CSV table of C-alpha atoms in Angstrom, one decimal:
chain,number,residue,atom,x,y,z
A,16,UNK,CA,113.3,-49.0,74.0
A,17,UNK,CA,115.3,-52.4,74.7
A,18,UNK,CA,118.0,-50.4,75.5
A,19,UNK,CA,116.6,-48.3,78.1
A,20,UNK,CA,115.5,-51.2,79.5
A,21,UNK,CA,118.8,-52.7,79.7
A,22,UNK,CA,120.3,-50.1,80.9
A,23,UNK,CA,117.5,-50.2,83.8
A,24,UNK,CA,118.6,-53.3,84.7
A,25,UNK,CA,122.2,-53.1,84.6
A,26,UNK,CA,121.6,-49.5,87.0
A,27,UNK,CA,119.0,-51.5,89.1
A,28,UNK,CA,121.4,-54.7,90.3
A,29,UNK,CA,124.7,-51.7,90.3
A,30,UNK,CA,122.5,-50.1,93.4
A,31,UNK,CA,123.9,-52.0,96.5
A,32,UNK,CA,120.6,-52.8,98.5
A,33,UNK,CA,122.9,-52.2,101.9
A,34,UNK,CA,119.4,-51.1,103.8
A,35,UNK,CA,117.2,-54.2,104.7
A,36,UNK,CA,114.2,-51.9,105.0
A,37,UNK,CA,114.5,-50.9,101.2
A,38,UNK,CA,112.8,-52.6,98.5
A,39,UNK,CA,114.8,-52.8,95.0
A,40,UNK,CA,114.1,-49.0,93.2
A,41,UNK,CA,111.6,-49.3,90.6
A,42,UNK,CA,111.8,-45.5,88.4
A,43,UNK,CA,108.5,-44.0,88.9
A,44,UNK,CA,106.8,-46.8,90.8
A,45,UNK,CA,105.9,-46.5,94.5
A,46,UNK,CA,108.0,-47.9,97.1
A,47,UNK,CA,105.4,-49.5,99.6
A,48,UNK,CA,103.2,-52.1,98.0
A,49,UNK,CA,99.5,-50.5,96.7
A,50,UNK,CA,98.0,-53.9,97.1
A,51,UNK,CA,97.9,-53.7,100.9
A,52,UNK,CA,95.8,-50.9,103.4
A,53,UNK,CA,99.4,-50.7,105.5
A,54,UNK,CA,101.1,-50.2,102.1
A,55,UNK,CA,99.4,-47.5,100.9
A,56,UNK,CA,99.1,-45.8,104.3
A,57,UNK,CA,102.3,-45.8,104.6
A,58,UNK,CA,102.5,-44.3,100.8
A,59,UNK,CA,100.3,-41.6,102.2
A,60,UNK,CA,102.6,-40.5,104.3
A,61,UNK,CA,105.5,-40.5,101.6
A,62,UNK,CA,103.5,-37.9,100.0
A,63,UNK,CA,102.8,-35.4,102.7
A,64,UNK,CA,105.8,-35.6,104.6
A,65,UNK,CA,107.0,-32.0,105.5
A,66,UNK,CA,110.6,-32.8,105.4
A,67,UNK,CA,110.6,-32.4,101.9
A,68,UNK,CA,109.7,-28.7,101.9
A,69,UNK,CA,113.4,-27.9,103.6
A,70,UNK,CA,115.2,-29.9,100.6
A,71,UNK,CA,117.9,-27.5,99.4
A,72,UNK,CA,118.0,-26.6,95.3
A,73,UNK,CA,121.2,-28.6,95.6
A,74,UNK,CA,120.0,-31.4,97.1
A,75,UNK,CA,116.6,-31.3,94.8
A,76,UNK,CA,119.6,-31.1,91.5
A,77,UNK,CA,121.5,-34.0,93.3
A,78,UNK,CA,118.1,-36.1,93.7
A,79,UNK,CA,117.4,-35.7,89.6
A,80,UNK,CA,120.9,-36.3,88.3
A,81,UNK,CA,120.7,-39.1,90.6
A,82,UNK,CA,117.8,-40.8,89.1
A,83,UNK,CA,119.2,-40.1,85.4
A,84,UNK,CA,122.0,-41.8,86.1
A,85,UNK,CA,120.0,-44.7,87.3
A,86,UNK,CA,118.0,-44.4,83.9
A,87,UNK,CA,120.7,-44.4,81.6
A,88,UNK,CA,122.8,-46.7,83.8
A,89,UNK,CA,125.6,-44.9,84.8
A,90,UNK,CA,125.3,-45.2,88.6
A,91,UNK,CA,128.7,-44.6,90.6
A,92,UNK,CA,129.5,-48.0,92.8
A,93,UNK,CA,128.2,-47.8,95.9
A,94,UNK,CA,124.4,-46.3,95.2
A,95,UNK,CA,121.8,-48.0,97.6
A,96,UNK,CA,118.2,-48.2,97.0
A,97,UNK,CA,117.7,-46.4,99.8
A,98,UNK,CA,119.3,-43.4,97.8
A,99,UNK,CA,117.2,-44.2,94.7
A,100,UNK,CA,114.2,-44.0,96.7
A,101,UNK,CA,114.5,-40.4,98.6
A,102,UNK,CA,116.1,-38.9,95.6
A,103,UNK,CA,112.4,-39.7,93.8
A,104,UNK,CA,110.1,-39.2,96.6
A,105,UNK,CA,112.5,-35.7,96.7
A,106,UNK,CA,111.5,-34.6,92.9
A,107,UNK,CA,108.0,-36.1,93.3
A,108,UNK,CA,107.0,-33.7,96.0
A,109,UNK,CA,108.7,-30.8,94.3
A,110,UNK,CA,108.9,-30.8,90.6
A,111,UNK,CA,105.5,-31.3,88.5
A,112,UNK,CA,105.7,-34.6,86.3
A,113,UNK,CA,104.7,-33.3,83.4
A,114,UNK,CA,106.4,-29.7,83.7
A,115,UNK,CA,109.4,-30.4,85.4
A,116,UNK,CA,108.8,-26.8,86.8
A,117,UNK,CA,109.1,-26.2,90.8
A,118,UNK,CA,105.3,-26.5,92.7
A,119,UNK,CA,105.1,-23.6,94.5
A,120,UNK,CA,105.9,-24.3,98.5
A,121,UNK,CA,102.5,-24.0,100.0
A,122,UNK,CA,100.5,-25.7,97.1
A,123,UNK,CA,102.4,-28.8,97.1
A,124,UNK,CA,101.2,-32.1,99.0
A,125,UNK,CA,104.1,-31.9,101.6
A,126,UNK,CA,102.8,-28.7,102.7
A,127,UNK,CA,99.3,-29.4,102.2
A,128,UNK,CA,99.1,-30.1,106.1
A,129,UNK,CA,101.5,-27.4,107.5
A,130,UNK,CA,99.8,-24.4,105.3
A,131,UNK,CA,96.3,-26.2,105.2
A,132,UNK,CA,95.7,-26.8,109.0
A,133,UNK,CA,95.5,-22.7,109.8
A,134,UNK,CA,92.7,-22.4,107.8
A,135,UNK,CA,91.3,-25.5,109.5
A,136,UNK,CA,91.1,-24.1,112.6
A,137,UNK,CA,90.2,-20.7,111.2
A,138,UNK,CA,87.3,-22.4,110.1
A,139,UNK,CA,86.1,-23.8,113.1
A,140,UNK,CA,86.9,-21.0,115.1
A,141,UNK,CA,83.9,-19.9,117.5
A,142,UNK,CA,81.4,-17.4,117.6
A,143,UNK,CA,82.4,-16.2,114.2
A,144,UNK,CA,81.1,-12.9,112.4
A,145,UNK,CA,79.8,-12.6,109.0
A,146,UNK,CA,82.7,-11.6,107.6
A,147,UNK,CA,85.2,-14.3,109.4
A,148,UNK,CA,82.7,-16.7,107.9
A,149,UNK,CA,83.1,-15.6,104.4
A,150,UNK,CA,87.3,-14.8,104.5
A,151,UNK,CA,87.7,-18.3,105.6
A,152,UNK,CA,85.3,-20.1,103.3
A,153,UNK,CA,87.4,-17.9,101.0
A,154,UNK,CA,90.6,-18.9,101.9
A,155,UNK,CA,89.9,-22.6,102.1
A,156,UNK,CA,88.2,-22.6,98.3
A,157,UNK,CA,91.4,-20.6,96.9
A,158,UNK,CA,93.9,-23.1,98.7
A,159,UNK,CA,91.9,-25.7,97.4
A,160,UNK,CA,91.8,-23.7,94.0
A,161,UNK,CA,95.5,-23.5,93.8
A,162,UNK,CA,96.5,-26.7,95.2
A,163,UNK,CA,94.9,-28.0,92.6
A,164,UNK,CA,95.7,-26.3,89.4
A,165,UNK,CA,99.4,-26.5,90.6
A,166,UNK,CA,98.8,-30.2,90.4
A,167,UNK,CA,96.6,-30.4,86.8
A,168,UNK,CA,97.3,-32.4,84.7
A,169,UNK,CA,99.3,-30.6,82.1
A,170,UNK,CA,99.5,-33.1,79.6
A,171,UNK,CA,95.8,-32.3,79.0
A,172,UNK,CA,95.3,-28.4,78.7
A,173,UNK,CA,91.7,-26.9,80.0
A,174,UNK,CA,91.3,-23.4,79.3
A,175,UNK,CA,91.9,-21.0,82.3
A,176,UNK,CA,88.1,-20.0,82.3
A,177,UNK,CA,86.9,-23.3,83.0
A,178,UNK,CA,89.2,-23.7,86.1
A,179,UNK,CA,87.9,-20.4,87.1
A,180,UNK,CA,84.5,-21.0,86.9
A,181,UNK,CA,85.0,-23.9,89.3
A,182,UNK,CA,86.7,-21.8,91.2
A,183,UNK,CA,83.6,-19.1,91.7
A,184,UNK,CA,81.4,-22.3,91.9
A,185,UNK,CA,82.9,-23.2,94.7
A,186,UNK,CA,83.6,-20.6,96.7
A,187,UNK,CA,79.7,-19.4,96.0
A,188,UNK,CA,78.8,-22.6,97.1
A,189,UNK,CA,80.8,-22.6,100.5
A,190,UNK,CA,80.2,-19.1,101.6
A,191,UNK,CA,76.3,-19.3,100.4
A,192,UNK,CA,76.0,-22.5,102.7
A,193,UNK,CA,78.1,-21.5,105.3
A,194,UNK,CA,76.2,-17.7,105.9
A,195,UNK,CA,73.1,-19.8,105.6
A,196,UNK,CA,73.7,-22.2,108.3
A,197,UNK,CA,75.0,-20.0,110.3
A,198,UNK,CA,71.8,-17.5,109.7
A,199,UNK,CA,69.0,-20.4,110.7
A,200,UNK,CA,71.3,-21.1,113.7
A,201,UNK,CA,70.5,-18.2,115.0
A,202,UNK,CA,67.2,-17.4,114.6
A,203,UNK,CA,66.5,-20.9,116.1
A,204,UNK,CA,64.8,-19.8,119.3
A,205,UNK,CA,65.1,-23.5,120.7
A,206,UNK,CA,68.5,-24.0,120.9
A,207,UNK,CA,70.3,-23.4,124.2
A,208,UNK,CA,73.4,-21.3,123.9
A,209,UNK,CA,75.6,-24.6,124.5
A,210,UNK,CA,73.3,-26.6,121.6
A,211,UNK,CA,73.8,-23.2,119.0
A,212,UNK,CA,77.5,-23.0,119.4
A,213,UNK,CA,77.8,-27.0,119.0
A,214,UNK,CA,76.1,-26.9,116.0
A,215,UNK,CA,77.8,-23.7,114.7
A,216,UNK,CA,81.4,-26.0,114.9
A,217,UNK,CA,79.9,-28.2,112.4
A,218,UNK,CA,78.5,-25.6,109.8
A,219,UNK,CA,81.8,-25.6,107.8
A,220,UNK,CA,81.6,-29.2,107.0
A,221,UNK,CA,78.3,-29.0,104.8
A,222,UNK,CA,79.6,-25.9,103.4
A,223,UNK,CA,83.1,-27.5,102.4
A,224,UNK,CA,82.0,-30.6,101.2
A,225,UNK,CA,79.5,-29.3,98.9
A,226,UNK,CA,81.6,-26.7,97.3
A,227,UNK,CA,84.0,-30.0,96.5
A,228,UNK,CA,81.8,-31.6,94.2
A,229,UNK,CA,82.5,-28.5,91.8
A,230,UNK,CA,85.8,-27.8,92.3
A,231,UNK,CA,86.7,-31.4,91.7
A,232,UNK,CA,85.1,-31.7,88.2
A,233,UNK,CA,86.6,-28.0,87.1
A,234,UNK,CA,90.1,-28.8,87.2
A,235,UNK,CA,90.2,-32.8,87.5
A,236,UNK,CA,94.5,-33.2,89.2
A,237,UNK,CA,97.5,-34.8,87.6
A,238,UNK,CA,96.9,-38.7,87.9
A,239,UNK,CA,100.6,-38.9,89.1
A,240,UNK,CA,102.0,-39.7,93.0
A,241,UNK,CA,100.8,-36.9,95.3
A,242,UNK,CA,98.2,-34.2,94.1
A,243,UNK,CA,95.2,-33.3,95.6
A,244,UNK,CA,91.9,-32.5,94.7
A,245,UNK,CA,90.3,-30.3,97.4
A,246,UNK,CA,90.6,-32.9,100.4
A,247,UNK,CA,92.0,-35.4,98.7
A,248,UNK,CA,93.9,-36.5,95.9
A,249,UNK,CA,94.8,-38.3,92.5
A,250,UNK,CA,92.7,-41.6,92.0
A,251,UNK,CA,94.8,-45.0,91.2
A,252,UNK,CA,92.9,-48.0,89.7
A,253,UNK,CA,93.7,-52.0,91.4
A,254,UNK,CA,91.6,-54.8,90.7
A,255,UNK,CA,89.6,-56.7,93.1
A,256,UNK,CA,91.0,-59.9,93.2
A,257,UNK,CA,94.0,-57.8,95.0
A,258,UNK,CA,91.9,-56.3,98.1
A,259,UNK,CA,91.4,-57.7,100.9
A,260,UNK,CA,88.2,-59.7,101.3
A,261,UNK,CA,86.0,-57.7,102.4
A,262,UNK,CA,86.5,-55.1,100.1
A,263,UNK,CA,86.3,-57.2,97.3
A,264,UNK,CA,83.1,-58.8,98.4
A,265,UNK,CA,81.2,-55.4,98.0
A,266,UNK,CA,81.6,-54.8,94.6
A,267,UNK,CA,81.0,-56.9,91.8
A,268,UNK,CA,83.5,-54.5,89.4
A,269,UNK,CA,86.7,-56.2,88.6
A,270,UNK,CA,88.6,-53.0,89.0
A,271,UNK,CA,87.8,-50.1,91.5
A,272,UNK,CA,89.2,-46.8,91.9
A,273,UNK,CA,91.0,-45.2,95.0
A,274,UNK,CA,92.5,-42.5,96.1
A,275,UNK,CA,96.7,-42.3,96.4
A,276,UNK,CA,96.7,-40.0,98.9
A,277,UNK,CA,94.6,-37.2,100.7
């Protein structure tokens, strides 16, 4: 154990911090500061950049030998930290932590935006049917579904049924609510046109967030950098002595809990 340390070390002051903007690499820990709002936002946007999804399998093998050469301290001269930091946010976004298997493209958090956003809009598209309702309270739930049991935490096995049964929870949920909603919207006979199709734009919210409860406790996420749990993600723990005021003033906890990323 000392002597991975060392070896740390020795790799750590052999990476030539050429780039003023780059903070010395710490292996495994994140590069913006989790103590401040402007840190993490700016972590936040580490984990869903899009760029990563174009990163080559050479590239992605360049980016791991890379940081095992930093671990056992056989860096080549001439490594910045800059280096040591894209090669891990590169196998972060891709490769699962406790797999070290490939996430599949649309299901990881750099393409949660670019593959999720469709089925936004699909689901505030107007003057919807009954059966656009339910394919894209559908769709949403299995993304959601998917995104998330790509991201489990593997270290901890659940059985497959229990994941499903979240799964059928919450697309039950959302489609039940959603068909609902959209049923009493219609028969009201007070709304004007205008009023029915501004309330109809906000019928998939209720319908979303409630079948989230149940697909978050089904299939809780890997507790690691970037993972989601329907519209959001992993949770990290900071104490309150290291917010800001404010924030600390609300609570009388000494640690809270918040979320690394969507």
């Amino acid at each position: 154990m000392a002597d991975t340390a060392t070896t740390a070390s020795a790799a750590a002051a052999s990476a030539a911090s050429t780039s003023s903007d780059a903070p010395p690499f710490q292996l495994g820990k994140p590069r913006f500061q989790q103590t401040s709002f402007y840190g993490r936002f700016r972590h936040f946007l580490d984990i869903i950049d899009p760029r990563t999804l174009f990163v080559t399998e050479r590239r992605l093998r360049e980016a791991v030998q890379l940081l095992e050469d930093y671990k056992h301290g056989t860096l080549h001269p001439g490594v910045t930290n800059e280096q040591l930091w894209s090669a891990q946010k590169i196998k972060q976004a891709i490769l699962h932590p406790d797999t070290n298997e490939k996430i599949f493209m649309p299901f990881r958090m750099s393409g949660y935006i670019p593959f999720g956003t469709p089925i936004v809009v699909g689901l505030l598209l107007p003057n919807q049917t009954l059966a656009s309702t339910v394919f894209w309270q559908w769709l949403n739930q299995s993304h959601n579904a998917c995104v998330n049991y790509a991201n489990r935490n593997a270290t901890k096995p659940s059985p497959v049924s229990k994941f499903i049964q979240g799964y059928l929870g919450a697309v039950i949920s959302a489609v039940s609510i959603a068909v609902g909603l959209n049923v009493l919207v219609q028969k009201a006979n007070k709304f004007t046109p205008a009023t029915r199709l501004l309330v109809q734009r906000f019928v998939p919210f209720p319908a979303v967030g409630s079948a989230g409860d149940g697909a978050d406790a089904s299939d809780p996420p890997h507790a690691h950098p970037g993972a989601p749990s329907n519209r959001h993600v992993h949770a990290g723990e900071i104490e309150t002595s290291q917010l800001e005021p404010e924030i600390a003033r609300a609570t009388s906890s000494r640690t809270v809990v918040y979320n690394k990323g969507l």
